[in-house]
Coordinates of C-alpha atoms and ligand atoms in Angstrom, one line a residue:
X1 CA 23.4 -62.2 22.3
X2 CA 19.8 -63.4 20.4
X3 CA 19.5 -66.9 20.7
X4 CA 19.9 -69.0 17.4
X5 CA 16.1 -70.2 16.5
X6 CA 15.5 -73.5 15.8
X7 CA 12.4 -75.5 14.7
X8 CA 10.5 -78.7 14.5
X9 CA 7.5 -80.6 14.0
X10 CA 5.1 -83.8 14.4
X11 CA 2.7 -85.2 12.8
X12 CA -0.3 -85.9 14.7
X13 CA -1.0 -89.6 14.5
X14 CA -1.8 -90.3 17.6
X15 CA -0.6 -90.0 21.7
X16 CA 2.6 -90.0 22.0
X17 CA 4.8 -92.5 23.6
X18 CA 7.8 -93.5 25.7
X19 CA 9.7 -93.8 22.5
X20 CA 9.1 -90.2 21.4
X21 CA 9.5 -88.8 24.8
X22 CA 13.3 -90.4 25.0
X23 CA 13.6 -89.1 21.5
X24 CA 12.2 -85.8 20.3
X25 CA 10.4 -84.4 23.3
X26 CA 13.3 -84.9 25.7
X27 CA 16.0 -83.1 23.0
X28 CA 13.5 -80.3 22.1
X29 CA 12.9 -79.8 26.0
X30 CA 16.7 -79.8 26.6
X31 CA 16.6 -77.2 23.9
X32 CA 14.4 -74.6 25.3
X33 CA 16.5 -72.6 27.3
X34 CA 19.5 -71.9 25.1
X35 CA 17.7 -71.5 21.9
X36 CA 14.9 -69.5 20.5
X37 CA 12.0 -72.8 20.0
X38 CA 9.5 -73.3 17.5
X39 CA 7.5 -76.2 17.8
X40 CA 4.3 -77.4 16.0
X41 CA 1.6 -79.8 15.1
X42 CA 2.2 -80.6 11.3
X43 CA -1.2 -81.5 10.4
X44 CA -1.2 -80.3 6.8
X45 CA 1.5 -83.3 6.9
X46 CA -0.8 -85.9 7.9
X47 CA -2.9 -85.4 5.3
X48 CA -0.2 -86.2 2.6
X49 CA -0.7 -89.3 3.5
X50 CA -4.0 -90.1 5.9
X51 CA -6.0 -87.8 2.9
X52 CA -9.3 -90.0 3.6
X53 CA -9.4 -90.5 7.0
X54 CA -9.2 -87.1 9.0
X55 CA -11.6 -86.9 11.2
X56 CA -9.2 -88.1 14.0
X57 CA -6.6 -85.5 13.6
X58 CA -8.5 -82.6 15.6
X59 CA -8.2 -84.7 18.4
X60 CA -5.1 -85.9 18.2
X61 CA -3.7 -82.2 17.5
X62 CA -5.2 -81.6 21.3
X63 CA -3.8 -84.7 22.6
X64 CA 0.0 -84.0 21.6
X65 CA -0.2 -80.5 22.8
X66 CA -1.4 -81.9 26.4
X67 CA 1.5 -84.4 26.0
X68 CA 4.1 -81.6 25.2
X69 CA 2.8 -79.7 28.1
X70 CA 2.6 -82.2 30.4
X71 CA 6.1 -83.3 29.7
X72 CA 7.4 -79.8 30.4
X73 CA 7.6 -77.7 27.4
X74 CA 7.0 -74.6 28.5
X75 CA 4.9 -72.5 26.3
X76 CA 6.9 -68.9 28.2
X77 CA 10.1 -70.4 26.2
X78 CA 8.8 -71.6 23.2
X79 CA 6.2 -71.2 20.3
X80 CA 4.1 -74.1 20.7
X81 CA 1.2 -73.7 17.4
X82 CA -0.4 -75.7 14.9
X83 CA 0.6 -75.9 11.2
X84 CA -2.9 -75.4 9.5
X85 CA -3.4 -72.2 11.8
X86 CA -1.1 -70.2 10.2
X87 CA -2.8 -70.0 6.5
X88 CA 0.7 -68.5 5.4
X89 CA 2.8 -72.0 5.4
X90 CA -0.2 -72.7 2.5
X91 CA 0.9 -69.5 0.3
X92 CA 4.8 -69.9 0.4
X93 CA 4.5 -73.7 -0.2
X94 CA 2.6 -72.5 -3.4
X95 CA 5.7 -69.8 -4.3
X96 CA 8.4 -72.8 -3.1
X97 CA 6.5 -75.5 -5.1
X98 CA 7.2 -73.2 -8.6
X99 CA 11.0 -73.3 -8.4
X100 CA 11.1 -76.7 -7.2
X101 CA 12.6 -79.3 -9.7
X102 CA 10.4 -82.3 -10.2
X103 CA 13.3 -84.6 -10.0
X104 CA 14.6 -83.2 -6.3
X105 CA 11.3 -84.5 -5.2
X106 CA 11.1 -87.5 -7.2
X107 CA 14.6 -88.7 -6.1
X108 CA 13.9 -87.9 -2.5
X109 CA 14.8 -91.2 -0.3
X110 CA 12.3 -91.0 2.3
X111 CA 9.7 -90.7 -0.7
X112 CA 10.5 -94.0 -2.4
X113 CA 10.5 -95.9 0.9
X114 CA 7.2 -94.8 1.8
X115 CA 6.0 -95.6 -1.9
X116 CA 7.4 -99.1 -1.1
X117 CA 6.1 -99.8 2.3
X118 CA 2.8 -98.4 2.5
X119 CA 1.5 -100.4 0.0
X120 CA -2.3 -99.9 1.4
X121 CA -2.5 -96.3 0.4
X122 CA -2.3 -94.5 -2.7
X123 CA 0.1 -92.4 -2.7
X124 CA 1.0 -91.1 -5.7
X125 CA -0.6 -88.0 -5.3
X126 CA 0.8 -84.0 -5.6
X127 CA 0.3 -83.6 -2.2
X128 CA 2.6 -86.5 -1.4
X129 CA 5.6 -85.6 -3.9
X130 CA 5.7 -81.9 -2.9
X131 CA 6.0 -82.8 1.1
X132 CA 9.1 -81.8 1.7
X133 CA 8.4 -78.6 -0.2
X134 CA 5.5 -78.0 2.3
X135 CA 8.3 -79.3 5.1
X136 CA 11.0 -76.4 3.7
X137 CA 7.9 -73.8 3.5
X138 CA 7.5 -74.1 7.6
X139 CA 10.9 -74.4 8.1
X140 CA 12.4 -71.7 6.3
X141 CA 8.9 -69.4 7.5
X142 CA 10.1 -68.6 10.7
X143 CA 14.2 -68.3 8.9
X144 CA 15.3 -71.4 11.4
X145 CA 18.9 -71.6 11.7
X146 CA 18.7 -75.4 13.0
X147 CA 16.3 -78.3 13.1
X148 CA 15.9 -81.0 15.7
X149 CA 15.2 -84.2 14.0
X150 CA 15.5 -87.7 13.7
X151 CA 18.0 -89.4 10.6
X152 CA 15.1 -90.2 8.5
X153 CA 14.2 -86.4 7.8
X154 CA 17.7 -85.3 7.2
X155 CA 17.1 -85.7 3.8
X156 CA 14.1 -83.4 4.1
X157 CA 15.9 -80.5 5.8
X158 CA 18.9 -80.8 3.1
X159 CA 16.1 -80.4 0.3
X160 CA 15.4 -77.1 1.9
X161 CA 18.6 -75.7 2.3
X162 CA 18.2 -76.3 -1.9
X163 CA 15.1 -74.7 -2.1
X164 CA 16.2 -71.7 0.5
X165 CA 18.9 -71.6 -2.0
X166 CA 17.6 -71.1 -5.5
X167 CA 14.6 -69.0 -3.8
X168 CA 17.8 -66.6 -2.4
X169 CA 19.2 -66.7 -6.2
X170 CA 16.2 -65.9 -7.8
X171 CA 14.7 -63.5 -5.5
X172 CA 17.4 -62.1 -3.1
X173 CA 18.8 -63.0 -0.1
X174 CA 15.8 -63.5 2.2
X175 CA 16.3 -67.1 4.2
X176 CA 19.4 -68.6 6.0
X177 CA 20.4 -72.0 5.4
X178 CA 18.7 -74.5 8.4
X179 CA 21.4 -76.8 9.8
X180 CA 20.4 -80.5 10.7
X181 CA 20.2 -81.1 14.2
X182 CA 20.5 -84.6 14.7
X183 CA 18.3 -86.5 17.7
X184 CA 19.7 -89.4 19.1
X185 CA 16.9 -92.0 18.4
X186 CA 15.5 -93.5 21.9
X187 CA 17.1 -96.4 23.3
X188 CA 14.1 -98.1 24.1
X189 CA 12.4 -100.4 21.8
X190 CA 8.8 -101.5 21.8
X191 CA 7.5 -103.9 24.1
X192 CA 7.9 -106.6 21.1
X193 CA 11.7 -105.5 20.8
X194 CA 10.5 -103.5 17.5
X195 CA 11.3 -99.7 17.2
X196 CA 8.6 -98.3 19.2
X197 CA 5.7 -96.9 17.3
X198 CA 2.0 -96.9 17.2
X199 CA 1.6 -98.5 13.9
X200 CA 3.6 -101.5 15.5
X201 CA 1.1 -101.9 18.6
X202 CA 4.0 -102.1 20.8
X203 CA 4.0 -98.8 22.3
X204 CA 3.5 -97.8 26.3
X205 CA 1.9 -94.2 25.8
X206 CA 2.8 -90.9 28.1
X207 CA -1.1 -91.4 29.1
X208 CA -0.7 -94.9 30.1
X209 CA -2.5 -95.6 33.8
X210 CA -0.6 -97.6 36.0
X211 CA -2.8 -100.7 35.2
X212 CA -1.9 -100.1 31.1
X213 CA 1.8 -99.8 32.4
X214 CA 2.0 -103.1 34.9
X215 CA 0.4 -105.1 31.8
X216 CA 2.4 -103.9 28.1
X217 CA 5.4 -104.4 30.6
X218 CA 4.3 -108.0 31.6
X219 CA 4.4 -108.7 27.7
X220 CA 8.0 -107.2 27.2
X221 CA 9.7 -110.0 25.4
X222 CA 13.3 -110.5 27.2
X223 CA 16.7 -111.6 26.5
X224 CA 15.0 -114.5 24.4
X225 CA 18.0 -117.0 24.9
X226 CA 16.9 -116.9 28.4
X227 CA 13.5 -119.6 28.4
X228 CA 13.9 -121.0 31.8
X229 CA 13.7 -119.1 35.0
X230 CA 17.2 -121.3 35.7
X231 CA 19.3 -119.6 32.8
X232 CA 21.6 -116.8 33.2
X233 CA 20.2 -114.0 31.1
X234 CA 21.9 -111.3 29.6
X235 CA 21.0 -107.6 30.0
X236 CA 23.0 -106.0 27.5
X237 CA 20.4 -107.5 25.2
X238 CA 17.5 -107.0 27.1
X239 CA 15.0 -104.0 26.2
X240 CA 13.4 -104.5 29.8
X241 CA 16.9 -103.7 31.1
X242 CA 17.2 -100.7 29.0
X243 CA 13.7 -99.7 30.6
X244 CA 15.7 -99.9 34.2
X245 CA 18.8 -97.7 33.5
X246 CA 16.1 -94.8 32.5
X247 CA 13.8 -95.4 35.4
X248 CA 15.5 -97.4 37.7
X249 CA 18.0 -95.6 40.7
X250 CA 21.7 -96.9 40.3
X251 CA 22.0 -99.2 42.9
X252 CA 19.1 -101.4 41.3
X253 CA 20.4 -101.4 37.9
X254 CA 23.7 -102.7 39.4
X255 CA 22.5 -105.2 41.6
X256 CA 19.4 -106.4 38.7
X257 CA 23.2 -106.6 36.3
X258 CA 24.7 -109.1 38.3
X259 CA 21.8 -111.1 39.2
X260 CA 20.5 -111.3 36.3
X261 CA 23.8 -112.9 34.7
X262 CA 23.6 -115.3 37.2
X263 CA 20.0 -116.4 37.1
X264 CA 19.4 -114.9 40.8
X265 CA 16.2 -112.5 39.5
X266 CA 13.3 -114.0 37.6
X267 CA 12.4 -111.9 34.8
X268 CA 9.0 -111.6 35.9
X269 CA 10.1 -110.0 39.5
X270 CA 12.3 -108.0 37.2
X271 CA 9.9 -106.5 35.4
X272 CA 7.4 -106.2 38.1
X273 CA 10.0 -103.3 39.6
X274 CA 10.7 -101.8 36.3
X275 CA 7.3 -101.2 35.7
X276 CA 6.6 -99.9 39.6
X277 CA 9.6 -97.5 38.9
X278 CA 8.6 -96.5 35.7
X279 CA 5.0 -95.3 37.1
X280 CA 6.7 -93.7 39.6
X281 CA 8.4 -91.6 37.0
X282 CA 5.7 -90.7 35.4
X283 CA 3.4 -89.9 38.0
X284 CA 4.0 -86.1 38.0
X285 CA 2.9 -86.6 34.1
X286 CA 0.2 -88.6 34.2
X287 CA -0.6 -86.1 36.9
X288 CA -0.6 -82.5 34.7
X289 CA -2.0 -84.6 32.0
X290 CA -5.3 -85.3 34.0
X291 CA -5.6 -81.1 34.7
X292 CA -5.6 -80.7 31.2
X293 CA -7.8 -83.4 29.9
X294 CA -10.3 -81.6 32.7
X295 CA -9.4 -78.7 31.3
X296 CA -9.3 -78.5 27.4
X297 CA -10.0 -74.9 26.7
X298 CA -6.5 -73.9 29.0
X299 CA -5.2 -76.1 26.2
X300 CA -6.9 -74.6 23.6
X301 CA -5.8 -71.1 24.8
X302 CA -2.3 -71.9 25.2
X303 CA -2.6 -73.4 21.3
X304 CA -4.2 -69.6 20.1
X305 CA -1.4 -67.8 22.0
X306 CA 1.1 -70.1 20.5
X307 CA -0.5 -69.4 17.1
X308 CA -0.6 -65.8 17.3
X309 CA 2.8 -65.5 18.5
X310 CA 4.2 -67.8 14.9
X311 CA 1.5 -65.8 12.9
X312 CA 3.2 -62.5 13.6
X313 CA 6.7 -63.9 12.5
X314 CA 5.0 -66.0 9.7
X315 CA 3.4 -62.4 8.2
X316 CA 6.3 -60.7 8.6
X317 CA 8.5 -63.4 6.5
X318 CA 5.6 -63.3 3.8
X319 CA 5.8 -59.3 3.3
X320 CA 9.3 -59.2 2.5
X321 CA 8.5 -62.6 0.1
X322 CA 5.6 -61.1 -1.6
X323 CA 8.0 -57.7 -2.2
X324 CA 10.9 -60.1 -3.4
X325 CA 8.9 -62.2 -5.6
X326 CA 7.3 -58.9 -6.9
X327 CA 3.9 -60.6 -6.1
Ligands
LIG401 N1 8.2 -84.4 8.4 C1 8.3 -84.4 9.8 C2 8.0 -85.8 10.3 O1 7.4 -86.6 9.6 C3 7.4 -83.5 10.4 C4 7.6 -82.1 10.0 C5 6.9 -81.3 9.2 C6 8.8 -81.3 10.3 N2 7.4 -80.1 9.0 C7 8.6 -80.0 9.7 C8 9.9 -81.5 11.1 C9 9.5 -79.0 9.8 C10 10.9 -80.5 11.2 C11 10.7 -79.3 10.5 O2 8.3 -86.2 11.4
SF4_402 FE1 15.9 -108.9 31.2 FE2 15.6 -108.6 33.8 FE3 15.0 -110.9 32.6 FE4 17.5 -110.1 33.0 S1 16.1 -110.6 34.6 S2 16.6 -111.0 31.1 S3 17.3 -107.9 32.7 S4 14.0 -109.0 32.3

């Protein structure tokens, strides 16, 4: 039986963290043996809304593909590529963005909130209306019968089962109708008991060095009803507890349970073996991570075979479009 395809994307913004690895990363590597995996860098993305400043997001690009590698995504099971490679997302974003109803877009959730929160950018720009027409264009490129993502883009993948919809009225029957996939957001916040995320400054990176890891740990805030070393705390509440039942073995999150509710651990022993345990864990990460920074041009080989791999599928999608659309 052909596996089912599925597909999903970042935005390079940056390194990415334990936050993303417990979310995304660890559900799209769980997904790469039972399903047919496309995965890629959605830089055309970041510029819908980081237009002025992208001189970063070369880099960054590199740095997420050594972090997907690193973590174990294998580039023999799936199509690892980058977005702006493959020239045809571009062209059928152009075709999707002419049957696209203005009001779809302007009544898209995830659209207003960002117009409300980032107040520091303009962005009422084309570019940043028609996103999740560029979004439908790579999803429904490579005919992705699911996609992986978080709650926030739900909205984003329904908008292109519309678009996959009146393109396969007006045109023929060409795309199937991507299915929402959800991912289980991480259960780890931020070291300041946010959400983990970059913008936040509260994030402990994949790329941390042991010395980065022993001190954003040391600044984890706690159960805060606990302010003297003499209270009891309470772990179910605590983020650095939630730290210990990922990276801790199960006889120390037991024993750290109980002693913590009775004020027999000091939170700053506590943390002091979470944080030993945790770059324990990551060790064998850190450790590939280090070959590739050494060795960038692997990297950038593994990124060209990845892209040639999407382009042929991505061509092949735009012949039968062109020939539908009579183009
Ligand atoms: N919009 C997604 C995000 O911000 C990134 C993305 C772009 C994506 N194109 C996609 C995700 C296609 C899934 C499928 O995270
Ligand atoms: Fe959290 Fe550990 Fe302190 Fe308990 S002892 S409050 S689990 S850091």
């Amino acid at each position: 039986m052909t596996k089912k395809r599925i597909l999903s994307g970042m935005r390079p913004t940056g390194p990415l963290h334990l936050g993303n690895l417990h979310g995304a990363l660890a559900n799209w590597k769980n997904m790469q043996d039972d399903y047919d995996c496309f995965f890629f860098i959605a830089d055309w993305h970041a510029l819908t809304s980081d237009y002025e400043m992208t001189g970063p997001l070369q880099g960054y690009a590199l740095d997420i593909f050594m972090d997907w590698l690193s973590v174990g995504l294998s580039p023999d099971k799936c199509t690892l590529f980058v977005q702006s490679n493959i020239k045809e997302h571009a062209e059928l974003f152009l075709l999707l963005s002419m049957i696209t109803p203005l009001p779809w877009l302007e009544r898209n959730p995830t659209y207003k909130e960002q117009i409300a929160q980032l107040k520091n950018k303009d962005l009422s720009t084309f570019g940043f209306l028609g996103y999740p027409v560029l979004q439908a264009a790579d999803i429904i490129m490579y005919k992705a019968n699911g996609v992986p993502v978080g709650i926030d883009q739900a909205p984003h993948v329904e908008l292109t089962r519309e678009i996959a919809r009146r393109f396969n009225h007006f045109y023929g029957d060409i795309f199937p109708m991507p299915e929402t996939i959800l991912t289980e957001t991480s259960k780890i916040l931020g070291i300041d008991r946010r959400k983990m995320s970059k913008s936040y400054n509260n994030a402990i990176f994949l790329s941390a060095s042991p010395e980065e890891i022993r001190n954003k740990v040391g600044q984890m805030i706690t159960d805060p009803q606990r302010a003297r070393r003499t209270d009891p705390g309470n772990p179910d509440i605590c983020n650095v507890f939630s730290f210990h039942r990922l990276y801790s073995d199960q006889q120390t999150v037991q024993s750290i349970y109980q002693e913590c509710r009775k004020a027999q651990i000091g939170c700053v022993e506590c943390k002091q073996m979470m944080a030993e345990n945790l770059i324990m864990v990551l060790e064998p990460v850190r450790e590939k991570r280090a070959y590739y920074e050494a060795h960038p041009d692997t990297v950038r080989a593994v990124i060209e075979d990845g892209d040639q791999k999407a382009r042929v599928v991505a061509r092949e999608t735009m012949e039968q479009v062109r020939e539908a659309v009579k183009i």
